[in-house]
Amino acid sequence: MVPAKRKPPAVTRRQRASAHATPRNDDTILLEFSMSPLTQGASVGRYVSRSLEIIDQSNLPYRLNPMGTVIEGPWDAVLGVVKSCWERMKEDCDRVSTIVKIDYRKGKTGRLESKIASVEKTLGRKLKT
Amino acid sequence: MVPAKRKPPAVTRRQRASAHATPRNDDTILLEFSMSPLTQGASVGRYVSRSLEIIDQSNLPYRLNPMGTVIEGPWDAVLGVVKSCWERMKEDCDRVSTIVKIDYRKGKTGRLESKIASVEKTLGRKLKT
Amino acid sequence: MVPAKRKPPAVTRRQRASAHATPRNDDTILLEFSMSPLTQGASVGRYVSRSLEIIDQSNLPYRLNPMGTVIEGPWDAVLGVVKSCWERMKEDCDRVSTIVKIDYRKGKTGRLESKIASVEKTLGRKLKT
Amino acid sequence: MVPAKRKPPAVTRRQRASAHATPRNDDTILLEFSMSPLTQGASVGRYVSRSLEIIDQSNLPYRLNPMGTVIEGPWDAVLGVVKSCWERMKEDCDRVSTIVKIDYRKGKTGRLESKIASVEKTLGRKLKT
């Protein structure tokens, strides 16, 4: 997307600050969401499964846990997956409730694994994951 | 679900209500979010104020409360505002935490006011809002 | 709020630090929650109203918004209200979903009003609340 | 807590099912939470590790994921763990932000594993967990 530049000019403080804001790594977020219909009774596994199908086919790295799914990627890609799940669910569910948590940390990727690894390293042992 | 009608009569109040359920309004969501830097210390009011500036200028109906802001509108418009706030905040905050709750109810709009009004009507008195 | 003191005794840095950590104000939290049954269909206002009845009778300061209720008080008192709402709801709802956000800031109270006021002061105008 | 029973009567399938709905199991909730200081900079792993130490020592079943920890147990036990983590964190963090999601389903336990298994069964394959 960013064309290669020949002979880069000297970099001023101001330019460095704005380079700081370049889109490359900045855009990666860690997002957890859970989405449920309020209109289909206590068993909503069937609807959650359809969301997981959409997430799995997005090719974004993800992890399913008992209370939600964590996806890593650029804002638009990840939020696009959440929107697709919502559009599918509202096809036959008249009320849909969604919770989203987003953790952005400048210049960091691979956090699906590294955040847990960091806690385990601090404690010096494996935790239940 | 709605059977086709031949020779549609003039539009009654009831029909107008059902037109309410066309895909156009279906897209309306109620979204609450809060977004904070983890890197700027305990006082984050300055950063929250910048988000409120963006929200206020979006011309979408909204309500600020002590723990977040509720916005009503179509998915793309509302999530676009959240993204704009995030992009502004990450310009000078290296870690940003965001919580989003989305409530979708088919064919309903004006819920910024109607949800509270409904609870007050049920209880037969005004509540603290 | 703090009465003026004549002839204050010498206060060491250590004493000031430990006074800072006294339990009195420390325990105050700002908590927002929303609680819904998944088993009662799209209209849950009746169940939300029962929660508001419990909150209103707790005598804790609170504010209802379109996506939840914000309560201020000590941890045990506020979480006790949330538990009471949950116990009432599970009497006739087989599945109940609850979201809680808690904001703790050392030594601060009256934040139901002051947080919004601070944003409005920064922006120099009233916002929609 | 459960008194020893002498000569237990024959238990029919129906009785076993209704015993399933007694207050004992009713109290089990699935709770996910994440808790972070806003005052310690971008790296909060050290503080999260202290929470995991408390969770791990509670002997309640739990699972750590990249965005939070899911604990299963009775309301008071699980919320007691959350409170302990908060009390530890506020010892040296002046502002602490906490998000809690609670999923209650009458008469169900073992959901740390069964919720994921149910989605995998519906889709007929393993998912990334």
Coordinates of N, CA, C and O in Angstrom, one line a residue, chain B residues 6-110:
Chain B
R6 N -53.2 -7.2 -2.4 CA -53.6 -6.6 -3.7 C -54.2 -5.3 -3.4 O -54.9 -5.1 -2.4
K7 N -54.2 -4.4 -4.4 CA -54.8 -3.1 -4.3 C -54.6 -2.5 -3.0 O -55.5 -2.4 -2.1
P8 N -53.4 -2.1 -2.7 CA -53.2 -1.5 -1.4 C -54.0 -0.2 -1.2 O -54.0 0.6 -2.0
P9 N -54.7 -0.2 -0.1 CA -55.5 1.0 0.3 C -54.6 2.2 0.7 O -53.4 2.0 0.8
A10 N -55.2 3.3 0.9 CA -54.5 4.4 1.5 C -53.8 4.0 2.7 O -54.2 3.0 3.4
V11 N -52.7 4.6 3.1 CA -51.9 4.1 4.2 C -52.5 4.5 5.6 O -52.7 5.7 5.9
T12 N -52.8 3.5 6.3 CA -53.3 3.7 7.7 C -52.2 3.8 8.7 O -51.1 3.5 8.4
R13 N -52.6 4.2 9.9 CA -51.7 4.3 11.0 C -51.0 3.0 11.2 O -49.8 2.9 11.5
R14 N -51.7 1.9 11.1 CA -51.2 0.6 11.3 C -50.1 0.2 10.3 O -49.1 -0.3 10.6
Q15 N -50.4 0.6 9.0 CA -49.4 0.3 8.0 C -48.1 1.1 8.2 O -47.0 0.6 8.0
R16 N -48.3 2.3 8.6 CA -47.1 3.1 8.8 C -46.3 2.5 9.9 O -45.1 2.4 9.8
A17 N -46.9 1.9 10.9 CA -46.2 1.3 12.0 C -45.4 0.0 11.4 O -44.3 -0.2 11.8
S18 N -46.1 -0.7 10.5 CA -45.4 -1.9 10.0 C -44.3 -1.5 9.0 O -43.3 -2.2 8.9
A19 N -44.5 -0.4 8.3 CA -43.4 0.1 7.4 C -42.1 0.3 8.3 O -41.0 0.2 7.8
H20 N -42.4 0.6 9.5 CA -41.4 0.8 10.5 C -40.4 -0.4 10.6 O -39.3 -0.2 11.0
A21 N -40.9 -1.5 10.1 CA -40.1 -2.7 10.2 C -39.3 -3.0 8.9 O -38.7 -4.1 8.8
T22 N -39.3 -2.2 8.0 CA -38.5 -2.4 6.8 C -37.0 -2.3 7.1 O -36.6 -1.8 8.1
P23 N -36.2 -2.9 6.2 CA -34.8 -3.0 6.5 C -34.2 -1.6 6.8 O -33.2 -1.6 7.6
R24 N -34.7 -0.6 6.3 CA -34.1 0.7 6.6 C -33.9 1.0 8.1 O -32.8 1.1 8.5
N25 N -35.0 0.9 8.8 CA -34.9 1.2 10.2 C -34.2 0.0 11.0 O -33.7 0.2 12.1
D26 N -34.3 -1.2 10.4 CA -33.8 -2.4 11.1 C -32.3 -2.1 11.4 O -31.8 -2.7 12.4
D27 N -31.6 -1.3 10.7 CA -30.2 -1.2 10.9 C -29.9 -0.3 12.1 O -28.8 -0.2 12.5
T28 N -30.9 0.3 12.7 CA -30.7 1.1 13.9 C -30.2 0.3 15.1 O -30.9 -0.6 15.5
I29 N -29.1 0.8 15.7 CA -28.7 0.1 16.9 C -28.5 1.2 18.0 O -28.4 2.4 17.7
L30 N -28.6 0.7 19.2 CA -28.2 1.5 20.4 C -26.9 1.0 20.8 O -26.7 -0.2 21.1
L31 N -25.9 1.9 20.9 CA -24.5 1.5 21.2 C -24.0 2.3 22.4 O -24.0 3.6 22.3
E32 N -23.5 1.7 23.4 CA -22.8 2.4 24.5 C -21.4 2.1 24.4 O -21.0 0.9 24.3
F33 N -20.5 3.1 24.6 CA -19.1 2.8 24.6 C -18.4 3.7 25.6 O -18.8 4.8 25.9
S34 N -17.2 3.2 26.1 CA -16.3 4.0 26.9 C -14.9 3.6 26.4 O -14.7 2.4 26.0
M35 N -14.1 4.6 26.3 CA -12.7 4.4 25.7 C -11.7 5.2 26.5 O -11.9 6.4 26.8
S36 N -10.7 4.5 27.0 CA -9.7 5.2 27.9 C -8.3 4.8 27.5 O -8.1 3.6 27.2
P37 N -7.4 5.7 27.7 CA -6.0 5.4 27.6 C -5.5 4.7 28.9 O -6.1 5.0 30.0
L38 N -4.6 3.8 28.8 CA -4.0 3.1 30.0 C -2.7 3.8 30.3 O -2.0 3.4 31.3
T39 N -2.3 4.8 29.5 CA -0.9 5.3 29.6 C -0.8 6.7 30.0 O 0.3 7.3 30.0
Q40 N -2.0 7.3 30.4 CA -2.0 8.8 30.7 C -2.3 9.1 32.1 O -2.5 10.3 32.4
G41 N -2.3 8.1 33.0 CA -2.5 8.4 34.4 C -4.0 8.4 34.7 O -4.9 8.1 33.9
A42 N -4.3 8.7 36.0 CA -5.7 8.6 36.5 C -6.7 9.6 35.9 O -7.9 9.3 35.8
S43 N -6.2 10.7 35.5 CA -7.1 11.8 35.0 C -7.2 11.6 33.4 O -6.2 12.0 32.7
V44 N -8.3 11.1 32.9 CA -8.4 10.9 31.5 C -9.4 11.8 30.9 O -9.8 11.6 29.7
G45 N -9.9 12.8 31.6 CA -11.0 13.6 31.2 C -10.7 14.4 29.9 O -11.5 14.5 29.0
R46 N -9.4 14.7 29.8 CA -9.0 15.4 28.5 C -9.2 14.6 27.3 O -9.6 15.1 26.3
Y47 N -8.9 13.3 27.4 CA -9.0 12.4 26.3 C -10.5 12.1 26.0 O -10.9 11.9 24.9
V48 N -11.3 11.9 27.1 CA -12.7 11.6 26.9 C -13.4 12.8 26.2 O -14.2 12.7 25.4
S49 N -12.9 14.0 26.6 CA -13.5 15.2 26.0 C -13.3 15.3 24.5 O -14.2 15.7 23.7
R50 N -12.2 14.8 24.0 CA -11.9 14.8 22.6 C -12.9 13.8 21.9 O -13.4 14.1 20.8
S51 N -13.2 12.7 22.6 CA -14.2 11.7 22.0 C -15.5 12.4 21.9 O -16.2 12.3 20.9
L52 N -15.9 13.1 23.0 CA -17.2 13.7 23.0 C -17.3 14.8 21.9 O -18.4 15.0 21.3
E53 N -16.2 15.5 21.6 CA -16.2 16.4 20.5 C -16.6 15.7 19.2 O -17.4 16.2 18.4
I54 N -16.0 14.6 19.0 CA -16.2 13.8 17.8 C -17.7 13.3 17.7 O -18.3 13.4 16.7
I55 N -18.1 12.8 18.9 CA -19.5 12.3 18.9 C -20.5 13.4 18.7 O -21.5 13.3 17.9
D56 N -20.3 14.6 19.3 CA -21.2 15.7 19.2 C -21.2 16.2 17.7 O -22.3 16.6 17.3
Q57 N -20.1 16.1 17.1 CA -20.1 16.6 15.7 C -20.6 15.6 14.7 O -20.8 15.9 13.5
S58 N -20.9 14.4 15.1 CA -21.4 13.4 14.2 C -22.8 13.6 13.8 O -23.4 13.0 12.9
N59 N -23.5 14.4 14.6 CA -24.9 14.7 14.5 C -25.8 13.5 14.7 O -27.0 13.5 14.4
L60 N -25.2 12.4 15.3 CA -26.1 11.3 15.7 C -26.6 11.6 17.1 O -26.0 12.2 17.9
P61 N -27.9 11.2 17.3 CA -28.4 11.4 18.7 C -27.6 10.6 19.7 O -27.2 9.4 19.5
Y62 N -27.2 11.2 20.8 CA -26.4 10.5 21.8 C -26.8 11.0 23.2 O -27.5 12.1 23.4
R63 N -26.4 10.3 24.3 CA -26.5 10.7 25.7 C -25.2 10.3 26.4 O -24.8 9.1 26.4
L64 N -24.6 11.3 27.1 CA -23.5 11.0 27.9 C -23.9 10.6 29.3 O -24.8 11.2 29.9
N65 N -23.3 9.5 29.9 CA -23.6 9.2 31.3 C -22.2 9.0 32.0 O -21.2 9.1 31.3
P66 N -22.2 8.8 33.3 CA -21.0 8.8 34.0 C -20.0 7.7 33.6 O -18.8 7.7 34.0
M67 N -20.5 6.7 32.9 CA -19.7 5.5 32.6 C -19.6 5.3 31.1 O -19.0 4.3 30.7
G68 N -20.1 6.2 30.3 CA -20.0 6.0 28.8 C -20.9 6.9 28.1 O -21.6 7.8 28.7
T69 N -21.0 6.7 26.8 CA -21.9 7.5 25.9 C -22.7 6.5 25.1 O -22.2 5.5 24.5
V70 N -24.0 6.8 25.0 CA -24.9 5.9 24.2 C -25.3 6.7 23.0 O -25.7 7.9 23.0
I71 N -25.1 6.0 21.8 CA -25.4 6.6 20.5 C -26.4 5.8 19.8 O -26.4 4.6 19.9
E72 N -27.3 6.4 19.0 CA -28.3 5.7 18.3 C -28.1 6.0 16.8 O -27.9 7.1 16.4
G73 N -28.2 4.9 16.0 CA -28.1 5.1 14.5 C -27.8 3.8 13.8 O -27.7 2.8 14.4
P74 N -27.6 3.9 12.5 CA -27.2 2.7 11.7 C -25.8 2.2 12.1 O -25.0 3.0 12.6
W75 N -25.6 0.9 12.0 CA -24.4 0.2 12.4 C -23.1 1.0 11.9 O -22.3 1.4 12.7
D76 N -23.1 1.2 10.6 CA -21.8 1.8 10.0 C -21.6 3.2 10.5 O -20.4 3.6 10.8
A77 N -22.6 4.0 10.7 CA -22.5 5.4 11.2 C -22.0 5.4 12.6 O -21.0 6.1 13.0
V78 N -22.6 4.6 13.4 CA -22.3 4.6 14.9 C -20.9 4.0 15.1 O -20.0 4.5 15.8
L79 N -20.6 2.8 14.4 CA -19.2 2.2 14.6 C -18.2 3.1 14.0 O -17.0 3.1 14.4
G80 N -18.6 3.9 13.0 CA -17.6 4.9 12.4 C -17.2 5.9 13.4 O -16.0 6.3 13.4
V81 N -18.2 6.4 14.2 CA -17.8 7.3 15.3 C -16.9 6.7 16.3 O -15.9 7.4 16.7
V82 N -17.2 5.5 16.7 CA -16.3 4.8 17.6 C -14.9 4.7 17.1 O -13.9 5.0 17.7
K83 N -14.8 4.4 15.8 CA -13.4 4.2 15.1 C -12.7 5.6 15.1 O -11.5 5.7 15.4
S84 N -13.5 6.7 14.8 CA -12.8 8.0 14.8 C -12.3 8.4 16.1 O -11.2 9.0 16.2
C85 N -13.0 8.0 17.2 CA -12.6 8.3 18.5 C -11.3 7.6 18.8 O -10.3 8.1 19.4
W86 N -11.3 6.3 18.4 CA -10.1 5.4 18.6 C -8.9 6.0 17.9 O -7.8 6.0 18.4
E87 N -9.1 6.4 16.6 CA -8.0 6.9 15.8 C -7.4 8.2 16.4 O -6.2 8.4 16.4
R88 N -8.3 9.0 16.9 CA -7.8 10.2 17.6 C -7.0 9.9 18.8 O -6.0 10.5 19.1
M89 N -7.6 8.9 19.6 CA -6.9 8.6 20.9 C -5.6 8.0 20.7 O -4.6 8.2 21.4
K90 N -5.4 7.1 19.7 CA -4.2 6.4 19.5 C -3.1 7.3 18.9 O -1.9 6.9 18.9
E91 N -3.5 8.5 18.5 CA -2.4 9.4 18.0 C -1.4 9.7 19.1 O -0.2 9.8 18.9
D92 N -1.9 9.8 20.4 CA -0.9 10.1 21.5 C -1.1 9.2 22.7 O -0.5 9.5 23.7
C93 N -1.8 8.1 22.5 CA -1.9 7.1 23.6 C -1.5 5.8 23.1 O -2.1 5.3 22.1
D94 N -0.5 5.2 23.7 CA 0.0 3.9 23.2 C -0.8 2.7 23.5 O -0.6 1.6 22.9
R95 N -1.7 2.8 24.5 CA -2.6 1.7 24.8 C -3.9 2.3 25.1 O -4.1 3.2 26.0
V96 N -4.9 1.7 24.4 CA -6.3 2.2 24.5 C -7.2 1.1 24.8 O -7.2 0.1 24.1
S97 N -8.1 1.2 25.8 CA -9.0 0.1 26.1 C -10.5 0.6 25.8 O -10.8 1.7 26.2
T98 N -11.2 -0.2 25.2 CA -12.6 0.2 24.7 C -13.6 -0.9 25.1 O -13.3 -2.1 24.9
I99 N -14.7 -0.5 25.6 CA -15.8 -1.4 25.9 C -17.0 -0.9 25.1 O -17.4 0.3 25.1
V100 N -17.7 -1.8 24.4 CA -18.9 -1.5 23.6 C -20.0 -2.4 23.9 O -19.8 -3.6 24.0
K101 N -21.2 -1.9 24.1 CA -22.4 -2.7 24.3 C -23.4 -2.3 23.2 O -23.6 -1.1 23.0
I102 N -23.9 -3.3 22.4 CA -24.8 -3.0 21.3 C -26.1 -3.7 21.6 O -26.2 -4.9 21.8
D103 N -27.2 -2.9 21.5 CA -28.5 -3.5 21.6 C -29.3 -3.2 20.3 O -29.6 -2.1 20.0
Y104 N -29.6 -4.3 19.6 CA -30.4 -4.2 18.4 C -31.8 -4.7 18.6 O -31.9 -5.8 19.2
R105 N -32.8 -4.0 18.2 CA -34.2 -4.5 18.3 C -34.9 -4.2 17.0 O -35.0 -3.0 16.6
K106 N -35.3 -5.2 16.3 CA -35.9 -5.0 15.0 C -37.0 -4.0 14.9 O -37.9 -4.0 15.7
G107 N -36.8 -3.0 14.0 CA -37.9 -2.1 13.7 C -38.1 -1.0 14.7 O -39.1 -0.3 14.7
K108 N -37.2 -0.9 15.7 CA -37.3 0.1 16.7 C -36.3 1.3 16.6 O -35.1 1.0 16.3
T109 N -36.8 2.5 16.7 CA -35.9 3.6 16.8 C -36.4 4.5 17.9 O -37.4 4.2 18.6
G110 N -35.6 5.6 18.2 CA -36.0 6.5 19.2 C -35.9 5.9 20.6 O -36.5 6.3 21.6

